[in-house]
Amino acid sequence: MIYLDNGATTWPKPESVYRAMDDFARHRAANPGRGAHAMALAAAAAVDDARLQVARLFHIAETQRVVFRASATDALNLALFGLLRPGDHVVTSPMEHNAVSRPLRALQDSGVRVTRVPADPFGWVDPQALADALTPATRLIVLNHVSNVTGTLQDIRAAGRMARERGLLFLVDAAQSAGVVPIDVEADAIDLLAFPGHKGLLGPMGTGGLYIGPRVDTDALRPLSFGGTGGNSEEDVPPRTLPARYEAGTLNAVGLAGLAAGVRFVLEQGVERILAHERSLADRLAEGLAALPGVRVYTHPDPARRTAVVSFTAEGWEPGDLGAILDQSFGIACRTGLHCAPDAARTIGVFPLGTVRFCPGWFTTEAEVDAAIEAARRIVAA
Ligand SMILES: Cc1ncc(COP(=O)(O)O)c(C=O)c1O
């Protein structure tokens, strides 16, 4: 099987990730932060280690500002529902995943105003367009770092610095970029960073989190879930301290043990090297596919704005049918359709059928990419 669905979830994981989870489950799987016995402390140490590795990766100075949640979606919901109130204005882009668009839509129903600035035909958003859309009521800018439809890389540093100059909060959806594109929350002026553990960080599903920067007033950021945090049990309100305020209930500690190993692996390889490897595979894919008759590839023409997501369509083919043949006849795993980002599909002109999406990962080889191009060639030639 050739796995080109790394945009949905990376696979395989490094051996160290499997080993870390197995070791945790067998030897340390007491409840982290809930008891003072040796095994509970060992479990808590594993969670602390995951926090530390994530903080190292994103250049986060205070480890406790990393809050673990079950997914990027969960982290984005915490940021958006926690922060926004009726009357607030949000500026965002048409390239957002439903993990952002649907919470915003729900918030619109309760009086939050949302402006989506246009993107270029390949999904790039000019930071100046974000600036031009600001109003006195704007509270937040939300931007997808890398599109899961086109792979387009946004200039988050320019957007973040602009937001900071204007005293606004900046939320980045790093679902496709965490572990693949360098992110520095200080230099990029990010206040809130939502990340999944199961994609570029090479951890398991059920992990992810939100970085909450020092400019965010945590009294004003309402928790998404309320419950036990292992301390201050006499209080009937959540603790004010990070990360406990946003981590009610038992964490997915076995997953976080795997996530720590995944992030360590990313740090050992180096994000720049990972990006270079995945970009070169994606460029090879894009070039090979674009040369096929009737095939259209939707990567950005500027190489600096491309990452490891390659979407394409073939004349006369529905993406779903193409994906089914790739899977059933060639053993190639990919994703087809709208990729949970309908406005991104509208932006590049592929709504409502969407695209076929190939996403190479760190473990993808050139031979696999060439086999995928050859499979596409045979299908469209048939
Ligand atoms: C851009 C983007 N945002 C958010 C998400 C949601 O991530 P998760 O599956 O961790 O909730 C995805 C997942 O594909 C994504 O690609």
mmCIF file of N, CA, C and O and ligand atoms in Angstrom, residues 7-9 70-74 76 95-100 144-149 173-176 195-199 207-208 335 339-340 357, ligand 1:
data_model
loop_
_atom_site.group_PDB
_atom_site.id
_atom_site.type_symbol
_atom_site.label_atom_id
_atom_site.label_comp_id
_atom_site.label_asym_id
_atom_site.label_seq_id
_atom_site.Cartn_x
_atom_site.Cartn_y
_atom_site.Cartn_z
ATOM 1 N N GLY A 7 -2.171 14.156 5.001
ATOM 2 C CA GLY A 7 -2.868 15.392 5.378
ATOM 3 C C GLY A 7 -4.003 15.124 6.355
ATOM 4 O O GLY A 7 -4.370 15.981 7.153
ATOM 5 N N ALA A 8 -4.563 13.914 6.281
ATOM 6 C CA ALA A 8 -5.643 13.552 7.213
ATOM 7 C C ALA A 8 -5.054 13.082 8.533
ATOM 8 O O ALA A 8 -5.426 13.561 9.602
ATOM 9 N N THR A 9 -4.124 12.149 8.428
ATOM 10 C CA THR A 9 -3.404 11.615 9.598
ATOM 11 C C THR A 9 -2.117 11.012 9.063
ATOM 12 O O THR A 9 -2.149 10.322 8.043
ATOM 13 N N ALA A 70 -8.194 17.068 22.554
ATOM 14 C CA ALA A 70 -8.266 15.811 21.811
ATOM 15 C C ALA A 70 -7.886 15.934 20.336
ATOM 16 O O ALA A 70 -7.584 14.939 19.683
ATOM 17 N N SER A 71 -7.926 17.144 19.786
ATOM 18 C CA SER A 71 -7.673 17.319 18.351
ATOM 19 C C SER A 71 -7.477 18.804 18.067
ATOM 20 O O SER A 71 -7.738 19.647 18.943
ATOM 21 N N ALA A 72 -7.114 19.109 16.841
ATOM 22 C CA ALA A 72 -7.038 20.525 16.455
ATOM 23 C C ALA A 72 -8.434 21.139 16.502
ATOM 24 O O ALA A 72 -8.610 22.293 16.914
ATOM 25 N N THR A 73 -9.421 20.371 16.097
ATOM 26 C CA THR A 73 -10.803 20.859 16.113
ATOM 27 C C THR A 73 -11.202 21.292 17.524
ATOM 28 O O THR A 73 -11.773 22.371 17.735
ATOM 29 N N ASP A 74 -10.903 20.450 18.464
ATOM 30 C CA ASP A 74 -11.242 20.723 19.852
ATOM 31 C C ASP A 74 -10.518 21.990 20.338
ATOM 32 O O ASP A 74 -11.094 22.831 21.040
ATOM 33 N N LEU A 76 -9.443 24.470 18.468
ATOM 34 C CA LEU A 76 -10.011 25.650 17.783
ATOM 35 C C LEU A 76 -11.352 26.027 18.409
ATOM 36 O O LEU A 76 -11.654 27.216 18.585
ATOM 37 N N MET A 95 -10.017 30.091 3.206
ATOM 38 C CA MET A 95 -9.275 28.830 3.140
ATOM 39 C C MET A 95 -9.428 28.001 4.409
ATOM 40 O O MET A 95 -8.772 26.972 4.576
ATOM 41 N N GLU A 96 -10.310 28.452 5.300
ATOM 42 C CA GLU A 96 -10.423 27.758 6.587
ATOM 43 C C GLU A 96 -11.124 26.407 6.456
ATOM 44 O O GLU A 96 -12.035 26.219 5.663
ATOM 45 N N HIS A 97 -10.691 25.502 7.297
ATOM 46 C CA HIS A 97 -11.305 24.182 7.465
ATOM 47 C C HIS A 97 -12.611 24.359 8.233
ATOM 48 O O HIS A 97 -12.778 25.349 8.968
ATOM 49 N N ASN A 98 -13.493 23.393 8.122
ATOM 50 C CA ASN A 98 -14.746 23.468 8.894
ATOM 51 C C ASN A 98 -14.500 23.522 10.405
ATOM 52 O O ASN A 98 -15.392 23.937 11.157
ATOM 53 N N ALA A 99 -13.311 23.123 10.825
ATOM 54 C CA ALA A 99 -12.976 23.218 12.255
ATOM 55 C C ALA A 99 -12.964 24.669 12.718
ATOM 56 O O ALA A 99 -13.090 24.947 13.916
ATOM 57 N N VAL A 100 -12.796 25.594 11.768
ATOM 58 C CA VAL A 100 -12.899 27.028 12.060
ATOM 59 C C VAL A 100 -14.238 27.564 11.560
ATOM 60 O O VAL A 100 -14.941 28.293 12.281
ATOM 61 N N ASN A 144 -5.620 30.062 8.740
ATOM 62 C CA ASN A 144 -5.102 28.742 8.477
ATOM 63 C C ASN A 144 -3.655 28.915 7.993
ATOM 64 O O ASN A 144 -3.402 29.694 7.084
ATOM 65 N N HIS A 145 -2.703 28.207 8.607
ATOM 66 C CA HIS A 145 -1.292 28.382 8.225
ATOM 67 C C HIS A 145 -1.007 27.752 6.864
ATOM 68 O O HIS A 145 -0.395 28.381 5.997
ATOM 69 N N VAL A 146 -1.473 26.493 6.719
ATOM 70 C CA VAL A 146 -1.300 25.774 5.454
ATOM 71 C C VAL A 146 -2.656 25.176 5.070
ATOM 72 O O VAL A 146 -3.268 24.467 5.871
ATOM 73 N N SER A 147 -3.092 25.444 3.856
ATOM 74 C CA SER A 147 -4.386 24.917 3.415
ATOM 75 C C SER A 147 -4.323 23.406 3.226
ATOM 76 O O SER A 147 -3.390 22.892 2.592
ATOM 77 N N ASN A 148 -5.333 22.729 3.733
ATOM 78 C CA ASN A 148 -5.387 21.274 3.539
ATOM 79 C C ASN A 148 -5.963 20.915 2.174
ATOM 80 O O ASN A 148 -6.062 19.746 1.841
ATOM 81 N N VAL A 149 -6.326 21.928 1.384
ATOM 82 C CA VAL A 149 -6.826 21.670 0.027
ATOM 83 C C VAL A 149 -5.731 21.938 -1.007
ATOM 84 O O VAL A 149 -5.532 21.142 -1.917
ATOM 85 N N ASP A 173 -4.473 28.279 12.854
ATOM 86 C CA ASP A 173 -4.798 26.862 12.719
ATOM 87 C C ASP A 173 -3.584 26.195 12.068
ATOM 88 O O ASP A 173 -3.359 26.333 10.861
ATOM 89 N N ALA A 174 -2.820 25.503 12.894
ATOM 90 C CA ALA A 174 -1.579 24.880 12.409
ATOM 91 C C ALA A 174 -1.776 23.388 12.119
ATOM 92 O O ALA A 174 -0.820 22.612 12.175
ATOM 93 N N ALA A 175 -3.011 23.010 11.764
ATOM 94 C CA ALA A 175 -3.288 21.579 11.580
ATOM 95 C C ALA A 175 -2.376 20.955 10.526
ATOM 96 O O ALA A 175 -1.913 19.826 10.684
ATOM 97 N N GLN A 176 -2.133 21.675 9.444
ATOM 98 C CA GLN A 176 -1.305 21.105 8.369
ATOM 99 C C GLN A 176 0.163 21.507 8.486
ATOM 100 O O GLN A 176 0.994 20.970 7.752
ATOM 101 N N PHE A 195 -3.087 22.991 17.331
ATOM 102 C CA PHE A 195 -2.306 21.974 16.608
ATOM 103 C C PHE A 195 -2.865 20.581 16.878
ATOM 104 O O PHE A 195 -3.322 20.294 17.987
ATOM 105 N N PRO A 196 -2.838 19.717 15.873
ATOM 106 C CA PRO A 196 -3.209 18.312 16.104
ATOM 107 C C PRO A 196 -1.948 17.530 16.451
ATOM 108 O O PRO A 196 -0.852 17.886 16.020
ATOM 109 N N GLY A 197 -2.133 16.432 17.193
ATOM 110 C CA GLY A 197 -0.963 15.592 17.475
ATOM 111 C C GLY A 197 -0.753 14.517 16.434
ATOM 112 O O GLY A 197 0.336 13.971 16.297
ATOM 113 N N HIS A 198 -1.802 14.236 15.653
ATOM 114 C CA HIS A 198 -1.794 13.025 14.813
ATOM 115 C C HIS A 198 -1.382 13.267 13.371
ATOM 116 O O HIS A 198 -1.430 12.364 12.555
ATOM 117 N N LYS A 199 -0.997 14.508 13.059
ATOM 118 C CA LYS A 199 -0.563 14.773 11.674
ATOM 119 C C LYS A 199 0.965 14.951 11.704
ATOM 120 O O LYS A 199 1.674 13.994 11.971
ATOM 121 N N THR A 207 -4.943 13.232 20.171
ATOM 122 C CA THR A 207 -4.053 14.216 20.806
ATOM 123 C C THR A 207 -4.042 15.496 19.973
ATOM 124 O O THR A 207 -4.277 15.469 18.767
ATOM 125 N N GLY A 208 -3.778 16.584 20.642
ATOM 126 C CA GLY A 208 -3.711 17.887 20.002
ATOM 127 C C GLY A 208 -3.690 18.917 21.106
ATOM 128 O O GLY A 208 -3.657 18.550 22.298
ATOM 129 N N ARG A 335 -7.137 11.068 -0.415
ATOM 130 C CA ARG A 335 -8.442 11.581 0.018
ATOM 131 C C ARG A 335 -9.074 12.326 -1.144
ATOM 132 O O ARG A 335 -8.367 12.968 -1.934
ATOM 133 N N HIS A 339 -12.639 17.984 1.347
ATOM 134 C CA HIS A 339 -11.643 18.031 2.426
ATOM 135 C C HIS A 339 -12.082 18.922 3.588
ATOM 136 O O HIS A 339 -11.246 19.609 4.205
ATOM 137 N N CYS A 340 -13.373 18.958 3.849
ATOM 138 C CA CYS A 340 -13.927 19.761 4.968
ATOM 139 C C CYS A 340 -13.633 21.251 4.821
ATOM 140 O O CYS A 340 -13.590 21.976 5.822
ATOM 141 N N ARG A 357 -6.660 14.341 -3.475
ATOM 142 C CA ARG A 357 -5.544 14.954 -2.732
ATOM 143 C C ARG A 357 -4.495 13.917 -2.375
ATOM 144 O O ARG A 357 -4.791 12.921 -1.730
HETATM 145 C C1 LIG B 1 -6.531 22.873 8.126
HETATM 146 C C2 LIG B 1 -7.154 21.937 9.120
HETATM 147 N N1 LIG B 1 -7.692 22.423 10.240
HETATM 148 C C3 LIG B 1 -8.241 21.627 11.174
HETATM 149 C C4 LIG B 1 -8.259 20.268 11.017
HETATM 150 C C5 LIG B 1 -8.867 19.415 12.070
HETATM 151 O O1 LIG B 1 -7.883 18.652 12.726
HETATM 152 P P1 LIG B 1 -8.293 17.451 13.697
HETATM 153 O O2 LIG B 1 -8.603 16.306 12.802
HETATM 154 O O3 LIG B 1 -7.082 17.212 14.544
HETATM 155 O O4 LIG B 1 -9.452 17.896 14.477
HETATM 156 C C6 LIG B 1 -7.718 19.701 9.856
HETATM 157 C C7 LIG B 1 -7.767 18.239 9.649
HETATM 158 O O5 LIG B 1 -7.665 17.748 8.563
HETATM 159 C C8 LIG B 1 -7.143 20.558 8.895
HETATM 160 O O6 LIG B 1 -6.591 20.070 7.777
#
